[in-house]
Coordinates of C-alpha atoms in Angstrom, one line a residue:
Chain A
M84 CA 25.3 16.4 0.5
K85 CA 26.3 14.7 3.7
K86 CA 23.2 16.3 5.6
L87 CA 20.6 15.6 2.8
L88 CA 21.9 11.4 3.3
M89 CA 21.8 11.8 7.1
M90 CA 18.1 13.0 6.8
T91 CA 17.4 10.4 4.1
T92 CA 18.5 7.9 6.9
L93 CA 16.8 9.4 9.4
T94 CA 13.6 8.1 8.1
A95 CA 14.5 4.8 8.1
L96 CA 12.0 1.8 8.1
A97 CA 9.2 1.9 11.1
S98 CA 7.1 -1.7 11.1
F99 CA 4.2 -2.1 12.8
P100 CA 2.0 -5.8 12.4
L101 CA -1.7 -5.9 12.5
R102 CA -3.5 -8.9 14.0
A103 CA -7.0 -9.6 13.2
Q104 CA -9.6 -7.5 13.9
E105 CA -7.3 -4.8 15.1
K106 CA -7.4 -0.9 14.5
L107 CA -3.8 0.7 13.8
T108 CA -3.0 4.2 13.5
V109 CA 0.4 5.4 11.6
P110 CA 1.5 8.8 11.2
F111 CA 3.5 10.0 8.3
R112 CA 7.0 10.4 9.2
D113 CA 6.9 14.6 7.9
P114 CA 3.9 15.3 7.7
S115 CA 4.7 18.4 5.5
M116 CA 6.6 16.3 2.5
P117 CA 4.2 14.3 0.4
R118 CA 2.5 11.1 1.3
Q119 CA 1.7 8.0 0.0
L120 CA 0.0 4.9 1.0
V121 CA 0.8 1.7 -1.1
V122 CA -1.7 -1.4 -0.4
D123 CA -0.5 -4.8 -2.0
A124 CA -3.3 -7.7 -1.0
M125 CA -4.2 -11.2 -2.0
L126 CA -7.5 -11.6 -1.3
G127 CA -10.5 -8.9 0.2
A128 CA -12.2 -5.9 -0.5
I129 CA -10.5 -2.8 -0.4
Q130 CA -11.4 0.9 0.7
V131 CA -9.4 3.6 0.7
T132 CA -11.0 6.9 2.1
G133 CA -9.2 10.5 2.7
Y134 CA -10.5 12.1 5.9
N135 CA -9.7 15.3 8.1
G136 CA -6.8 14.1 9.7
Q137 CA -2.5 13.8 9.2
E138 CA -2.1 9.9 9.9
V139 CA -3.2 6.2 8.7
I140 CA -5.7 4.3 10.2
V141 CA -5.9 0.8 9.3
E142 CA -8.4 -1.1 9.9
S143 CA -8.8 -4.9 9.0
T144 CA -11.5 -7.4 9.6
A145 CA -9.2 -10.4 8.7
G146 CA -9.9 -13.6 10.8
T147 CA -11.7 -16.6 11.8
E148 CA -14.8 -15.5 9.0
G149 CA -15.6 -17.2 6.3
P150 CA -14.5 -20.1 4.8
F151 CA -10.6 -20.9 5.0
R152 CA -8.7 -20.3 1.8
G153 CA -5.8 -23.1 1.3
P154 CA -3.0 -23.6 -0.7
R155 CA -3.4 -21.8 -4.4
G156 CA -6.6 -20.2 -2.8
K157 CA -8.5 -23.8 -3.0
Q158 CA -11.8 -22.8 -0.2
T159 CA -11.8 -25.1 2.7
P160 CA -15.7 -25.2 4.1
V161 CA -15.7 -24.7 8.1
P162 CA -16.8 -28.2 9.1
P163 CA -20.2 -28.8 10.8
G164 CA -20.7 -28.1 14.3
M165 CA -16.6 -26.6 13.9
K166 CA -15.5 -22.9 14.2
R167 CA -12.4 -22.3 12.8
I168 CA -9.9 -20.3 15.5
G169 CA -6.4 -19.9 13.5
G170 CA -4.4 -21.2 12.1
N171 CA -4.1 -19.4 8.7
N172 CA -2.1 -16.2 8.7
A173 CA -4.5 -13.8 8.7
G174 CA -2.2 -11.0 9.5
L175 CA -1.8 -7.4 7.9
D176 CA 2.0 -6.1 7.6
V177 CA 1.8 -2.4 7.9
T178 CA 5.3 -0.2 7.5
E179 CA 5.9 3.5 7.3
E180 CA 9.0 4.5 5.3
N181 CA 10.2 7.8 3.9
N182 CA 6.5 8.9 4.3
T183 CA 4.9 5.9 2.5
V184 CA 2.7 3.1 4.7
R185 CA 2.5 0.0 2.8
I186 CA 0.3 -2.7 3.9
S187 CA 0.6 -6.2 2.5
T188 CA -0.9 -9.7 3.0
G189 CA 1.0 -12.6 3.2
L190 CA 0.7 -14.7 0.1
W191 CA -2.0 -17.1 1.0
S192 CA -3.8 -15.3 4.3
A193 CA -7.3 -15.7 4.9
R194 CA -9.5 -13.2 3.5
S195 CA -8.9 -10.1 4.8
D196 CA -11.4 -6.8 4.1
V197 CA -9.0 -3.8 4.6
K198 CA -10.4 -0.7 5.5
V199 CA -7.8 2.6 5.1
Q200 CA -8.5 6.2 6.2
V201 CA -5.6 8.3 5.0
P202 CA -5.2 12.4 4.6
V203 CA -7.1 14.0 2.2
Q204 CA -3.6 14.7 0.2
T205 CA -2.0 11.4 -0.5
S206 CA -1.2 9.1 -3.5
V207 CA -2.4 6.1 -3.3
R208 CA -1.5 2.8 -5.2
V209 CA -3.8 -0.3 -4.7
K210 CA -2.9 -3.2 -6.3
T211 CA -4.9 -6.9 -5.7
M212 CA -5.8 -10.4 -6.6
T213 CA -8.9 -10.5 -5.2
G214 CA -12.4 -10.7 -6.6
Q215 CA -13.7 -7.9 -4.5
Q216 CA -14.1 -4.2 -5.0
V217 CA -11.5 -1.3 -4.7
R218 CA -12.7 1.8 -3.5
I219 CA -11.1 5.1 -3.4
E220 CA -12.7 8.2 -2.5
N221 CA -12.3 11.7 -1.3
V222 CA -8.5 11.8 -1.6
N223 CA -6.4 14.3 -3.8
G224 CA -2.9 13.3 -5.6
E225 CA -1.8 10.3 -8.0
I226 CA -4.1 7.2 -7.6
E227 CA -3.2 3.8 -9.2
V228 CA -5.4 1.0 -8.8
E229 CA -4.4 -2.9 -10.0
N230 CA -7.8 -5.0 -9.4
M231 CA -7.3 -9.1 -11.2
N232 CA -10.8 -9.7 -10.7
G233 CA -13.0 -7.7 -9.0
E234 CA -14.3 -3.6 -9.8
V235 CA -12.8 -0.9 -9.4
N236 CA -14.1 2.2 -8.2
V237 CA -12.3 5.6 -7.9
L238 CA -14.6 8.1 -6.8
N239 CA -14.5 11.8 -5.8
V240 CA -11.2 12.1 -5.9
S241 CA -8.9 14.7 -7.1
G242 CA -5.1 14.6 -9.0
S243 CA -4.8 11.7 -11.6
V244 CA -5.7 8.6 -11.9
V245 CA -4.4 5.4 -13.9
A246 CA -6.7 1.4 -13.5
H247 CA -6.6 -1.4 -14.4
S248 CA -9.0 -4.4 -13.9
A249 CA -8.8 -8.1 -15.7
N250 CA -12.1 -9.2 -15.3
G251 CA -14.2 -6.0 -13.3
K252 CA -15.9 -2.8 -14.3
I253 CA -13.7 0.6 -13.5
T254 CA -15.7 3.4 -12.6
V255 CA -14.3 6.7 -11.9
S256 CA -15.1 10.0 -10.6
L257 CA -12.8 12.8 -11.0
N258 CA -13.6 16.4 -9.3
N259 CA -10.1 18.2 -10.7
A260 CA -7.6 17.2 -12.5
A261 CA -3.8 17.7 -12.3
I262 CA -2.4 19.5 -14.8
D263 CA 0.1 18.0 -17.3
K264 CA -0.5 14.3 -15.8
P265 CA -1.8 11.6 -18.3
M266 CA -4.1 9.0 -17.6
S267 CA -4.7 5.7 -18.5
F268 CA -8.1 3.3 -17.8
S269 CA -8.2 -0.4 -18.8
T270 CA -10.3 -3.4 -18.4
M271 CA -10.4 -7.1 -20.9
N272 CA -14.1 -7.9 -19.8
G273 CA -15.8 -4.6 -17.7
D274 CA -16.9 -1.5 -19.0
I275 CA -14.8 2.3 -18.4
D276 CA -17.0 4.9 -16.9
V277 CA -15.6 7.7 -16.2
T278 CA -17.1 11.2 -15.6
L279 CA -13.9 14.4 -16.1
P280 CA -14.5 18.2 -15.2
A281 CA -16.3 19.7 -18.2
A282 CA -13.9 22.2 -18.3
M283 CA -11.2 19.6 -18.3
K284 CA -8.5 19.8 -21.2
A285 CA -7.6 16.5 -23.1
N286 CA -6.3 14.5 -25.7
L287 CA -8.4 10.9 -25.2
V288 CA -7.5 7.9 -27.1
M289 CA -10.7 5.5 -27.1
K290 CA -10.6 2.0 -27.9
T291 CA -12.9 -0.9 -27.6
E292 CA -13.1 -4.0 -29.5
N293 CA -16.8 -5.2 -29.0
G294 CA -18.1 -1.9 -26.6
G295 CA -19.8 1.1 -27.7
I296 CA -18.1 4.8 -26.6
F297 CA -20.8 6.7 -25.0
T298 CA -19.9 11.0 -24.3
D299 CA -22.1 13.5 -23.5
F300 CA -18.9 16.0 -24.1
D301 CA -18.5 17.8 -26.8
M302 CA -15.8 16.2 -27.9
Q303 CA -13.5 17.1 -31.6
I304 CA -13.0 13.9 -32.8
D305 CA -9.7 13.8 -35.1
S306 CA -10.7 11.6 -38.5
T307 CA -7.0 11.8 -39.4
A308 CA -5.5 10.1 -36.6
R309 CA -7.8 7.1 -38.0
A310 CA -6.7 6.9 -41.5
P311 CA -4.8 4.4 -42.4
K312 CA -1.0 5.7 -42.1
V313 CA 1.3 4.7 -45.0
V314 CA 4.9 3.6 -44.0
D315 CA 7.1 3.3 -46.8
N316 CA 10.7 1.9 -46.1
R317 CA 11.4 0.4 -49.1
P318 CA 13.6 2.9 -50.7
K319 CA 16.1 2.0 -47.3
G320 CA 15.5 -1.4 -48.3
G321 CA 12.9 -2.3 -45.7
R322 CA 9.2 -3.0 -46.0
F323 CA 6.1 -1.3 -47.3
S324 CA 3.5 -1.4 -44.5
I325 CA -0.6 0.4 -43.9
R326 CA -1.6 0.5 -40.3
S327 CA -4.9 1.2 -39.6
D328 CA -5.4 2.7 -36.4
R329 CA -8.2 1.2 -33.8
A330 CA -8.4 3.7 -31.6
T331 CA -10.9 7.0 -32.0
H332 CA -8.2 9.7 -31.1
A333 CA -10.5 13.0 -29.8
T334 CA -9.9 16.1 -27.7
I335 CA -11.6 18.1 -25.7
N336 CA -11.8 21.7 -24.2
G337 CA -9.3 22.5 -26.8
G338 CA -6.7 19.2 -26.1
G339 CA -4.5 18.9 -23.3
P340 CA -2.9 15.6 -21.6
E341 CA -3.6 12.4 -23.3
I342 CA -6.1 9.9 -21.7
Q343 CA -6.2 6.5 -22.6
F344 CA -9.1 4.2 -22.5
T345 CA -8.7 0.7 -23.4
S346 CA -11.3 -2.3 -23.0
F347 CA -12.0 -5.4 -25.3
Q348 CA -15.4 -6.2 -24.7
G349 CA -16.7 -3.6 -22.6
N350 CA -18.3 0.1 -23.2
I351 CA -16.8 2.7 -22.7
L352 CA -18.7 6.2 -21.1
I353 CA -17.3 8.9 -20.7
H354 CA -19.5 11.7 -18.5
K355 CA -19.5 15.4 -18.4
K356 CA -19.6 16.7 -14.4
Chain B
M130 CA 15.3 27.7 22.7
T131 CA 12.1 25.6 22.3
C132 CA 12.3 21.4 21.5
E133 CA 10.2 22.3 18.1
E134 CA 13.1 24.4 17.2
T135 CA 16.0 22.1 18.4
K136 CA 14.7 19.7 16.0
L137 CA 15.0 21.6 13.1
L138 CA 18.4 22.7 14.0
V139 CA 19.7 19.0 14.8
A140 CA 21.4 18.1 11.7
D141 CA 23.0 22.0 11.5
Y142 CA 24.3 21.3 15.5
V143 CA 26.2 17.7 14.7
S144 CA 27.8 18.9 11.5
G145 CA 29.3 21.9 12.8
E146 CA 27.5 24.3 11.0
M147 CA 26.0 26.5 13.3
E148 CA 26.5 30.2 14.4
G149 CA 28.0 30.7 17.8
S150 CA 25.4 32.4 19.3
D151 CA 23.1 29.3 18.1
E152 CA 25.6 26.8 19.4
L153 CA 25.3 28.7 22.6
A154 CA 21.0 28.7 22.6
Y155 CA 21.5 24.8 21.4
E156 CA 23.5 23.4 24.3
A157 CA 21.7 26.0 26.8
H158 CA 18.3 24.0 26.2
L159 CA 20.4 20.1 25.6
D160 CA 20.9 21.2 29.6
S161 CA 17.3 21.4 30.3
C162 CA 15.9 19.0 28.5
P163 CA 16.7 15.5 28.4
S164 CA 14.8 14.0 25.4
C165 CA 16.7 16.2 23.2
R166 CA 19.6 15.7 24.5
A167 CA 19.4 12.1 23.5
E168 CA 17.9 12.7 20.4
T169 CA 21.1 14.6 19.7
S170 CA 23.5 12.1 20.6
R171 CA 21.5 10.0 19.0
V172 CA 21.3 11.7 15.4
D173 CA 25.5 12.3 16.3
M174 CA 26.1 8.8 16.6
L175 CA 24.5 8.5 13.2
W176 CA 26.3 11.7 11.8
K177 CA 29.8 9.7 12.4
D178 CA 29.0 6.1 11.7
L179 CA 27.7 7.7 8.2
A180 CA 31.4 8.4 7.6
L181 CA 31.9 4.8 8.1
L182 CA 29.7 4.0 5.1
P183 CA 31.7 3.0 1.9
R184 CA 31.0 5.4 -0.7
E185 CA 28.6 4.3 -3.5
E186 CA 29.9 4.2 -7.2
P187 CA 27.7 5.2 -9.9
G188 CA 27.2 2.2 -12.5
G189 CA 28.4 2.2 -16.3
A190 CA 24.9 3.2 -17.2
V191 CA 24.4 6.4 -14.7
R192 CA 27.9 7.6 -15.7
G193 CA 27.1 7.4 -19.2
R194 CA 23.7 9.3 -18.8
F195 CA 25.4 12.0 -16.9
Y196 CA 28.1 13.2 -19.4
D197 CA 25.3 12.5 -22.1
T198 CA 23.4 15.0 -20.3
L199 CA 26.6 17.4 -19.3
R200 CA 27.0 17.5 -23.1
A201 CA 23.7 18.3 -24.3
Y202 CA 24.1 21.2 -21.5
R203 CA 27.4 22.6 -23.0
Q204 CA 26.1 22.3 -26.7
G205 CA 23.0 24.1 -25.2
M206 CA 25.5 26.8 -23.0
D207 CA 27.9 27.3 -26.1
A208 CA 24.6 28.7 -28.4
V209 CA 23.6 30.8 -25.5
P210 CA 25.0 34.6 -26.6
Q211 CA 26.8 36.9 -24.5
R212 CA 24.5 39.8 -23.5
R213 CA 26.5 43.0 -23.8
W214 CA 25.0 45.6 -26.4
P215 CA 27.1 48.9 -26.9
V216 CA 26.0 50.8 -29.7
W217 CA 29.0 49.6 -31.6
Q218 CA 28.7 46.3 -31.3
M219 CA 25.3 46.7 -32.3
A220 CA 26.4 47.4 -36.1
A221 CA 28.9 45.0 -36.2
A222 CA 26.1 42.7 -35.0
A223 CA 23.9 44.4 -38.2
A224 CA 26.7 43.9 -40.2
L225 CA 27.2 40.4 -39.4
L226 CA 23.5 39.9 -39.7
L227 CA 23.9 40.7 -43.3
V228 CA 27.1 38.7 -43.7
G229 CA 25.4 35.7 -42.2
I230 CA 22.2 36.5 -44.2
A231 CA 23.9 36.5 -47.3
A232 CA 26.4 33.3 -46.3
G233 CA 22.9 31.7 -45.7
Y234 CA 22.1 32.2 -48.8
L235 CA 25.2 30.7 -50.1
V236 CA 25.2 27.9 -47.9
R237 CA 21.9 26.9 -47.2
P238 CA 20.8 24.8 -44.4
G239 CA 23.8 22.4 -43.3
R240 CA 26.0 21.4 -40.8
E241 CA 24.3 23.9 -38.0
V242 CA 21.1 22.4 -38.7
A243 CA 21.4 18.9 -38.9
E244 CA 23.3 19.7 -35.5
L245 CA 20.7 21.2 -34.1
R246 CA 18.2 18.7 -35.2
E247 CA 20.8 16.2 -33.3
E248 CA 20.4 18.2 -30.4
V249 CA 16.8 18.0 -30.1
T250 CA 16.7 14.3 -30.8
S251 CA 19.0 13.7 -28.0
M252 CA 17.1 15.6 -25.5
R253 CA 13.9 13.5 -26.6
Q254 CA 15.7 10.6 -26.1
L255 CA 17.0 11.7 -22.5
V256 CA 13.2 13.1 -21.5
A257 CA 11.8 9.8 -22.9
L258 CA 14.5 7.7 -20.9
S259 CA 14.7 9.6 -17.6
L260 CA 10.7 9.8 -17.5
L261 CA 10.3 5.9 -17.8
Q262 CA 12.4 5.7 -14.9
Q263 CA 10.0 7.6 -12.4
Q264 CA 8.1 5.9 -9.6
S265 CA 4.9 7.5 -11.0
A266 CA 2.6 5.5 -13.6
S267 CA 1.6 8.5 -14.7
Q268 CA 5.3 9.5 -15.3
R269 CA 6.0 6.6 -17.5
L270 CA 3.0 6.9 -19.2
R271 CA 4.7 10.6 -20.0
G272 CA 7.9 8.7 -20.9
V273 CA 6.1 6.1 -23.6
S274 CA 4.5 9.3 -25.3
W275 CA 7.9 11.1 -25.6
A276 CA 9.1 7.9 -26.8
Y277 CA 6.5 8.9 -30.2
R278 CA 9.0 11.6 -31.1
A279 CA 12.2 9.3 -30.5
E280 CA 14.1 8.7 -33.9
P281 CA 12.7 5.5 -35.2
N282 CA 15.9 3.7 -35.1
D283 CA 17.3 5.1 -31.5
T284 CA 17.6 1.9 -30.2
E285 CA 18.4 3.1 -26.3
V286 CA 14.5 4.4 -26.4
L287 CA 13.5 1.1 -28.5
D288 CA 15.5 -1.2 -25.2
A289 CA 13.7 1.1 -22.6
L290 CA 10.0 0.6 -24.0
V291 CA 11.1 -3.0 -24.7
T292 CA 11.9 -3.3 -20.9
A293 CA 8.5 -1.3 -20.1
V294 CA 6.4 -4.1 -22.2
N295 CA 8.2 -6.5 -20.7
H296 CA 8.4 -5.7 -17.4
D297 CA 6.6 -2.4 -15.4
T298 CA 4.6 -3.0 -13.0
S299 CA 1.5 -1.3 -14.2
V300 CA -0.8 -2.8 -16.6
N301 CA -1.9 0.8 -18.1
V302 CA 1.8 1.2 -18.9
R303 CA 2.7 -1.9 -20.6
L304 CA 0.1 -1.4 -22.6
A305 CA 0.8 2.1 -23.7
A306 CA 4.4 1.3 -24.3
V307 CA 3.3 -2.0 -26.8
D308 CA 1.2 1.4 -28.8
A309 CA 4.1 2.8 -29.0
L310 CA 6.2 0.0 -30.7
H311 CA 4.2 0.9 -33.8
T312 CA 7.1 4.1 -34.1
F313 CA 10.0 1.4 -34.3
A314 CA 7.9 -1.2 -36.5
A315 CA 11.0 -1.2 -39.1
S316 CA 13.5 -2.7 -37.2
P317 CA 14.0 -6.1 -36.7
A318 CA 14.8 -5.8 -33.4
T319 CA 11.5 -4.5 -32.7
R320 CA 9.6 -7.2 -34.5
R321 CA 12.1 -9.8 -32.2
A322 CA 11.2 -8.3 -28.9
I323 CA 7.5 -8.3 -29.9
V324 CA 7.6 -12.3 -30.6
E325 CA 9.7 -12.8 -27.6
S326 CA 7.3 -11.0 -25.0
L327 CA 4.5 -12.6 -26.5
P328 CA 5.0 -16.1 -23.7
R329 CA 5.9 -13.8 -21.1
Q330 CA 3.0 -11.9 -20.5
N331 CA -0.1 -13.3 -18.6
T332 CA -2.2 -10.1 -18.6
P333 CA -5.0 -10.4 -21.2
L334 CA -5.5 -6.9 -22.7
V335 CA -1.6 -6.7 -23.3
Q336 CA -1.7 -10.0 -24.6
V337 CA -4.7 -8.7 -27.1
A338 CA -2.2 -5.6 -27.6
L339 CA 0.6 -7.5 -28.6
I340 CA -1.0 -10.2 -30.9
D341 CA -3.0 -6.7 -32.7
L342 CA 0.7 -5.2 -33.0
L343 CA 1.6 -8.6 -34.9
V344 CA -0.6 -8.9 -37.4
D345 CA -0.5 -4.6 -38.0
L346 CA 3.2 -5.5 -38.7
K347 CA 2.6 -8.5 -41.0
E348 CA 5.0 -10.5 -39.1
R349 CA 4.5 -13.9 -39.5
E350 CA 7.8 -14.9 -37.2
G351 CA 5.3 -15.2 -34.4
T352 CA 3.2 -18.4 -35.6
K353 CA 4.9 -21.0 -32.9
E354 CA 3.8 -18.2 -30.3
L355 CA 0.6 -17.7 -31.3
R356 CA 0.0 -21.5 -31.5
A357 CA 0.8 -21.6 -28.0
L358 CA -1.4 -19.0 -26.8
T359 CA -4.5 -20.4 -28.2
V360 CA -3.9 -23.9 -26.2
G361 CA -2.8 -22.6 -22.9
D362 CA -5.2 -23.4 -20.1
S363 CA -4.4 -20.3 -18.4
V364 CA -5.5 -18.4 -21.2
N365 CA -7.8 -16.0 -21.6
D366 CA -10.5 -17.2 -23.9
G367 CA -10.8 -13.8 -25.4
V368 CA -7.2 -13.9 -26.1
K369 CA -7.4 -17.6 -27.6
Q370 CA -10.1 -16.3 -30.0
R371 CA -7.8 -13.5 -30.9
A372 CA -4.6 -15.6 -31.5
L373 CA -7.1 -17.9 -34.0
W374 CA -7.9 -14.6 -35.6
A375 CA -4.2 -13.4 -35.9
L376 CA -3.1 -17.3 -37.2
E377 CA -5.8 -17.0 -39.9
K378 CA -4.5 -13.2 -41.2
L379 CA -0.9 -14.0 -41.1
Q380 CA -1.0 -17.2 -43.3

């Protein structure tokens, strides 16, 4: 026990400051253990790509290009004849702790596009407010993405994906699904376009308020799940209620872990790979 | 001994858990390698400092959960039969089986079945509660799907779901948790939790899910919160319309 405690203490925090337009290489503490990348950025596009290596390579194009964003994200154009040379903290913070590399930007920092390369076997968690797209490619692990305003593209990956966009489209293409890991895709105003392995076993729960649901899978639609459920608690002094499920339930290849698709305005498209 | 091997063994060395011959080889390497020597003394210092750390005391919830798990485990152990099968025991077992069948006819499912059911329920509760605390969103989604299997009056699972609806970092987990609240709809605590959660949410999809749940449950207590949503400045248009629709439905 004491030894375990010591080993965890040994993997204490390491921090790497990254200034604008710099390229930084961060090693994982223990390459034999599961790796994770966490990106928490307010503005700018984010791209994470798996590559054949052992380290995290971070590139940022943050800096003096484009309009200046002040408090509350207000844009200030660069005055004519002048150029901006600084004044807004454009830096990224990169830390490594217990095999998790964490990249974050300041609350009101200038727009910074971030490009990250990670070993293929890495779990990735990205959270951002940006109106730009988030793109994750060629990784194998647990993937979690939330983009408040922009598109989410998770392409050519394996493992499991949980993705949300408030206003953008979600596109996911999965090569191999992790066994027994639930997944979930949700967007308020965009389409959800997901490509799954042809042999994948799953239970699908699909819900869209104003869109359509389309697929080329041979889906077993479960019509009993849609039938209104009657709950009668009157004998116990409770209420009587009828609940009609708004979701469409179906299985592919006999069923398996649950995948949820939720959109309000958009379509749901489920392709067979 | 190489530097690589030294790195693997440094913990054993400083904790004094090394065999005599290994220890000699290790020290021989230290004599010849300044960097490993420095690393070893650094780890050694850390090892000694660790002894000075105050002991972590588990909080009340951890203690409760531990004893729940222990109890469930013990109940499970008691149910496991001893595995020794000499011939005469077989005969005795057969005789007992007959007595059992006879008793079964006479007694009918009673206490034991109830106990077994209770055990299964508490296992489900444990699985749901522990999965809901995992770091990975996918695991927490699994926790939510286990919550569906809990008893409708299980307040611990209900509390965990409400916490997920209000505080989970993942929108998708919050959405799934709202759906799972249907299971607990009969309880007034659930209805209160839904109404209280409405003004806390700022993700449109979760707001819509909560509104739909209020309509499904024909819960009229939330009209004040719904009205607030229809006039809020920062409220999404789709959510506003949904709230108006809900107010009409609940009239």
